[in-house]
Short mmCIF file of C-alpha atoms in Angstrom, two decimals:
data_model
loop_
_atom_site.label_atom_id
_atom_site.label_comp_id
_atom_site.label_asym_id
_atom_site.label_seq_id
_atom_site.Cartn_x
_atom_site.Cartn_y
_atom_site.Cartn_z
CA UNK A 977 12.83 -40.28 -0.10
CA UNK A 978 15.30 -41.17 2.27
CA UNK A 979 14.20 -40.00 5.88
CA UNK A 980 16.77 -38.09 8.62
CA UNK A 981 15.69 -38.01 11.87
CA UNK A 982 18.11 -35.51 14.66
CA UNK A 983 18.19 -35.59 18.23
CA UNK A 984 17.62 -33.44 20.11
CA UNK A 985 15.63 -30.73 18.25
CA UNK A 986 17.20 -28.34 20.54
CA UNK A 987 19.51 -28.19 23.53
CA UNK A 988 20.66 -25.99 26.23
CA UNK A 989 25.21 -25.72 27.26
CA UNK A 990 27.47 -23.32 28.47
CA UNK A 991 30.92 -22.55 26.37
CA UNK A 992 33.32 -25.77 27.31
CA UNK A 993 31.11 -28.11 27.48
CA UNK A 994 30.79 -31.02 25.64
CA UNK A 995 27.87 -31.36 22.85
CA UNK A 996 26.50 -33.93 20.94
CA UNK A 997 23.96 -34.40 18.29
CA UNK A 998 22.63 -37.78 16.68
CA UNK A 999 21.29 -37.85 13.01
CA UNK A 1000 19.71 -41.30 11.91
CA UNK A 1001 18.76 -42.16 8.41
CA UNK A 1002 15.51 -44.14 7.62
CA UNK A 1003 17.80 -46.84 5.75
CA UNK A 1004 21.61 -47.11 4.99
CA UNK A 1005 23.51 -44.01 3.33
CA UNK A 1006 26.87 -45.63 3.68
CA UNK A 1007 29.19 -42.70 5.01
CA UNK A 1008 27.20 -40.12 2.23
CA UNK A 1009 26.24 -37.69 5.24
CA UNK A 1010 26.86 -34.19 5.82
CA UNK A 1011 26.86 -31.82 8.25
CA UNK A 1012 26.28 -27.90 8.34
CA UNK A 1013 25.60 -24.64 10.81
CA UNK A 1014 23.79 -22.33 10.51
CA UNK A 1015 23.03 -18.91 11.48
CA UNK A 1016 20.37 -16.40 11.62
CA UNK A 1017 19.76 -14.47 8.19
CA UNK A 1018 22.75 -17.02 6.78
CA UNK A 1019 23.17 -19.88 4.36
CA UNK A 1020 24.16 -22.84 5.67
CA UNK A 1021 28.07 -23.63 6.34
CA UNK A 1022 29.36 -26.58 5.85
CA UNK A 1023 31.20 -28.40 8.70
CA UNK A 1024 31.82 -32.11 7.63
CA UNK A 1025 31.38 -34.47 4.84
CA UNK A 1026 31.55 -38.16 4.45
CA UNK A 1027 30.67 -38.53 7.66
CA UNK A 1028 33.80 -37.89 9.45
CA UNK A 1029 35.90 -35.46 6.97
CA UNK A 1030 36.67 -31.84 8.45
CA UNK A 1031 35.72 -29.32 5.81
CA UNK A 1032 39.19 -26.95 5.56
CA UNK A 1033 38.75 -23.89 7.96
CA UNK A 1034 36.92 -26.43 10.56
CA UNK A 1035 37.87 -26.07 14.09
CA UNK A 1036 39.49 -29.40 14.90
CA UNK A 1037 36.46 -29.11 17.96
CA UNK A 1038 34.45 -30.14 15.64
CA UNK A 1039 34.07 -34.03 14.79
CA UNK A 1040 31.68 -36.52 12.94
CA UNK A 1041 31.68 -40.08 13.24
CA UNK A 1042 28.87 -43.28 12.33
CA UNK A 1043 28.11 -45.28 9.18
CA UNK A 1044 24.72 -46.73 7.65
CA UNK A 1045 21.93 -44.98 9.21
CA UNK A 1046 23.62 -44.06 12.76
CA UNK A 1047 25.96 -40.51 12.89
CA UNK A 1048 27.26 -38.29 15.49
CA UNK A 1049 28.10 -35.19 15.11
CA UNK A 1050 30.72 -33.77 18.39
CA UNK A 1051 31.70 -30.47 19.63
CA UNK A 1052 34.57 -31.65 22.32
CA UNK A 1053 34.62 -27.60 23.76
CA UNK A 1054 31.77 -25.37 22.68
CA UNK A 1055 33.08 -21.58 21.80
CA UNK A 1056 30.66 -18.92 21.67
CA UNK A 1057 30.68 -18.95 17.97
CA UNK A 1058 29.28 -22.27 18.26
CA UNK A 1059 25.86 -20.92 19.33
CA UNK A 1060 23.71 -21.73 15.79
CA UNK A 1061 21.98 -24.52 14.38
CA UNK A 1062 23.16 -27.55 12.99
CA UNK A 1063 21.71 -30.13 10.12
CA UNK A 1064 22.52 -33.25 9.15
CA UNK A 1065 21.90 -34.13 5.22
CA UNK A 1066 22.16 -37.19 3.35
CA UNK A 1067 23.71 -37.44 -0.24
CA UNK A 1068 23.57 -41.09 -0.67
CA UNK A 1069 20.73 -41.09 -2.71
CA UNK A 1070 20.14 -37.95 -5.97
CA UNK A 1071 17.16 -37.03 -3.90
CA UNK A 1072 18.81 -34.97 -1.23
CA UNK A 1073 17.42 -34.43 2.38
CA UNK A 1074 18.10 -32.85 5.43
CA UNK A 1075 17.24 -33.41 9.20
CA UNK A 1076 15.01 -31.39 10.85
CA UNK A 1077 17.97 -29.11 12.96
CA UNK A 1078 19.29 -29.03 16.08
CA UNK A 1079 19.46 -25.72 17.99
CA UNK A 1080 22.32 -25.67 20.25
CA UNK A 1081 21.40 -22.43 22.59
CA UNK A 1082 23.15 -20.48 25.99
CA UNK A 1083 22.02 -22.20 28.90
CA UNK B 82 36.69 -17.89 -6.69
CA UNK B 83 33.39 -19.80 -7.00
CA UNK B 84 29.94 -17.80 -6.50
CA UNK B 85 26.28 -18.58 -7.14
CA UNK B 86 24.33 -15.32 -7.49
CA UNK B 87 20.56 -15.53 -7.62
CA UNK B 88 18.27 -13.45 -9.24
CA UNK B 89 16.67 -11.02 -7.23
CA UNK B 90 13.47 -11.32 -4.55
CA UNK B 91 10.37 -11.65 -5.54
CA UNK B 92 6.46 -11.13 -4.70
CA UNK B 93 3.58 -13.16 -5.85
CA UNK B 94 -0.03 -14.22 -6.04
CA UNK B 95 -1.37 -17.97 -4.81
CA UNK B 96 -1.47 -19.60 -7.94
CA UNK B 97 1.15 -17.87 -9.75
CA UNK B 98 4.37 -19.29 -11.28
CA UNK B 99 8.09 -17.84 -9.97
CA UNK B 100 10.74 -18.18 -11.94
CA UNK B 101 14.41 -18.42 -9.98
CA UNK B 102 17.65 -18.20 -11.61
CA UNK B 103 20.74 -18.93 -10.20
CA UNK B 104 24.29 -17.93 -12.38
CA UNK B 105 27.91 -19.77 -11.41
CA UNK B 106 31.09 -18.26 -11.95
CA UNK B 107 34.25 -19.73 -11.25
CA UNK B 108 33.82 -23.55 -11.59
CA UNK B 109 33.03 -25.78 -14.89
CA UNK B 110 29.28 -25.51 -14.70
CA UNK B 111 28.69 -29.13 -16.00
CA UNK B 112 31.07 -30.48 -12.99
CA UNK B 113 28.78 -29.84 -10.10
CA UNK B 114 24.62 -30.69 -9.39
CA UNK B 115 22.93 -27.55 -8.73
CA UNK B 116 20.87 -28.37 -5.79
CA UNK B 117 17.76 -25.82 -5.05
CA UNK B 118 16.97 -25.29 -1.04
CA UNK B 119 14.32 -23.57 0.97
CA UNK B 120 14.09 -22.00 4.27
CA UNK B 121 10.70 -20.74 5.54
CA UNK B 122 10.65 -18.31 8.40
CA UNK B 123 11.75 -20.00 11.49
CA UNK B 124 11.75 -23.29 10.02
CA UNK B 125 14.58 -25.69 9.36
CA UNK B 126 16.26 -26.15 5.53
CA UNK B 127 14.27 -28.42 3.09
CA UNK B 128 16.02 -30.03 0.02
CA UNK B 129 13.84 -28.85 -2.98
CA UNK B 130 15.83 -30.48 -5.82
CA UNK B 131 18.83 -30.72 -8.50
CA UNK B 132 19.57 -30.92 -11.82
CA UNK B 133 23.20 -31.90 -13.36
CA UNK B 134 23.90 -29.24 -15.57
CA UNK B 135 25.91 -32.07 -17.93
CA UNK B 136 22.86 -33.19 -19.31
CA UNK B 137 20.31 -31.80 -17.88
CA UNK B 138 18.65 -34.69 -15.70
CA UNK B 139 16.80 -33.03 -12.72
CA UNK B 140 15.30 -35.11 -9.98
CA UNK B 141 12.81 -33.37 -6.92
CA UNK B 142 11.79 -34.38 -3.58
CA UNK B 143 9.03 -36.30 -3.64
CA UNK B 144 7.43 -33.05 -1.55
CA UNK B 145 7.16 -31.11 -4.99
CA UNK B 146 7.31 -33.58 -7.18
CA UNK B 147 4.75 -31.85 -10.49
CA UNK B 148 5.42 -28.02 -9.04
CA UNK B 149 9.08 -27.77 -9.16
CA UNK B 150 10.94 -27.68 -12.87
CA UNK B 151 14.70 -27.50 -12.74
CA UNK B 152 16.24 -26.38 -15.46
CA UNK B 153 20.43 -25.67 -16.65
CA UNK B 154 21.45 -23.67 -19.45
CA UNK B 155 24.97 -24.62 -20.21
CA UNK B 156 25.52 -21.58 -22.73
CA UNK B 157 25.18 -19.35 -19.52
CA UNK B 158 26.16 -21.27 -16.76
CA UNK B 159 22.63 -20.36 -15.02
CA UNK B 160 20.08 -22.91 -13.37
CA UNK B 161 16.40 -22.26 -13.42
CA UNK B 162 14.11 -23.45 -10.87
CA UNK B 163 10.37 -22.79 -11.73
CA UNK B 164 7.73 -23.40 -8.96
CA UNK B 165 4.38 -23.23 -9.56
CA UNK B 166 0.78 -23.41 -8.06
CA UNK B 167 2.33 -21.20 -5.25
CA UNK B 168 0.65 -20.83 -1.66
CA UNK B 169 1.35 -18.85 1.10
CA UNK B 170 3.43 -21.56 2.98
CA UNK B 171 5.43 -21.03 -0.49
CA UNK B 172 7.19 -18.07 1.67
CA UNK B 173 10.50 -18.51 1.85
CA UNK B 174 14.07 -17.69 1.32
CA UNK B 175 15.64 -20.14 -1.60
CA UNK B 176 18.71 -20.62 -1.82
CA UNK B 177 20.79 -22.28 -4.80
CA UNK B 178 23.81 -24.73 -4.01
CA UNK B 179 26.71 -26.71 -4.74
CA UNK B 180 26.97 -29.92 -1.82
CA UNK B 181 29.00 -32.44 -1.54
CA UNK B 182 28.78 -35.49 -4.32
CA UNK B 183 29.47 -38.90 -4.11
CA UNK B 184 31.53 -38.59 -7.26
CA UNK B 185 33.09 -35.24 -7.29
CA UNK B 186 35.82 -33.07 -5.44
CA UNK B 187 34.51 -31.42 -2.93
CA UNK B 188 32.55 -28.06 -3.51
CA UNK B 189 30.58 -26.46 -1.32
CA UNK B 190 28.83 -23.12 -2.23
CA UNK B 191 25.90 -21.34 -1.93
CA UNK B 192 24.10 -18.74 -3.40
CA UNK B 193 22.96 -15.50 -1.38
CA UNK B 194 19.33 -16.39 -1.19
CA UNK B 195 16.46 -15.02 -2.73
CA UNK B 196 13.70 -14.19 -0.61
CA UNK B 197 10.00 -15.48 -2.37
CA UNK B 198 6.73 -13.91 -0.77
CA UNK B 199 3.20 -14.90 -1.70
CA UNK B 200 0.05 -12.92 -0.97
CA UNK B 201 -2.85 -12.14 -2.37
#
């Protein structure tokens, strides 16, 4: 199975600041990478696709960027609503997998 | 409007069998995977499995590869996931999904969860 590695596990901001979270793929998955938040007690919501492709209802605050085995994923401003957890998962191969989360938490 | 609702929650023994169904509405079933997820308590999400419901080809993480069945009935638009051997760390809430595909629109749903407990 293909491997996806996030960093960090968890980090500390304040609303406006700038956040960033890295996702990196054991081998190449082309642009096939997805990202979602999540919330307590919630399913997962999807953010971005294909790497860099806003899912309709996205804030535009929200952006995803890399190819291969390197991707981003950017919040330029963080809201409050922002506060959750985010995963990156791979669908370049039929056997599915997800990084281990990033908690993004009030500093 | 697309759902996925899931059969209701469920307790069990180690060593039993669960059964986990998961019924679409509002989409051609055979269009989309079905993928099956898991979320123990205060852990992160872990990709279980899929089948496509065209022909019924399922492929698992190599995690569960031999405990996990994945199953589509086409005549009821419902998916089936079967795990078995269950252990405690088998807790969990599971939840059943469309994702985004390589070679299909984009549809991204999810089912409401179902929550699985095991203990003797």
């Amino acid at each position: 199975d293909i491997q996806m590695t996030q960093s960090p596990s968890a980090l500390s901001a304040s609303a406006g600041d700038r956040v960033t979270i890295s996702c990196r793929a054991s081998q190449s998955i082309h642009r096939w990478l997805a990202w979602y938040q999540q919330k307590p007690g919630k399913a997962p919501k999807l953010l971005i696709y294909k790497a860099s492709n806003l899912e309709s209802g996205v804030p535009s605050r929200f952006n995803g960027s890399g190819s291969g085995t390197e991707f981003t994923l950017t919040i330029s401003s963080l809201q409050p609503d922002d506060f959750a957890t985010y995963y990156c998962q791979q669908y370049d191969s039929h056997k599915r997998t997800f990084g281990q989360g990033t908690k993004v938490e009030v500093k | 409007e697309v759902q996925l609702l899931q059969s209701g929650a469920e307790v069990k023994k180690p060593g039993a069998t669960v059964k986990l169904s998961c019924k679409i509405s509002g989409y051609t079933f055979t269009d989309y995977f079905i993928n099956w997820v898991r979320q123990a308590p205060g852990k992160g999400l872990e990709w279980m499995g899929l089948v496509d419901p065209d022909d019924g080809e399922a492929f698992y993480s190599e995690k569960f590869q031999g405990r996990l069945i994945i199953t589509s009935d086409t005549s009821t638009d419902t998916a089936y996931m079967d795990v078995t051997s269950l252990r405690s760390d088998d807790t969990a809430v599971y939840y059943c999904a469309t994702m985004p595909e390589i070679a299909a629109p984009l549809l991204d749903s999810w089912g409401q969860g179902t929550l699985v407990t095991v203990t003797s």
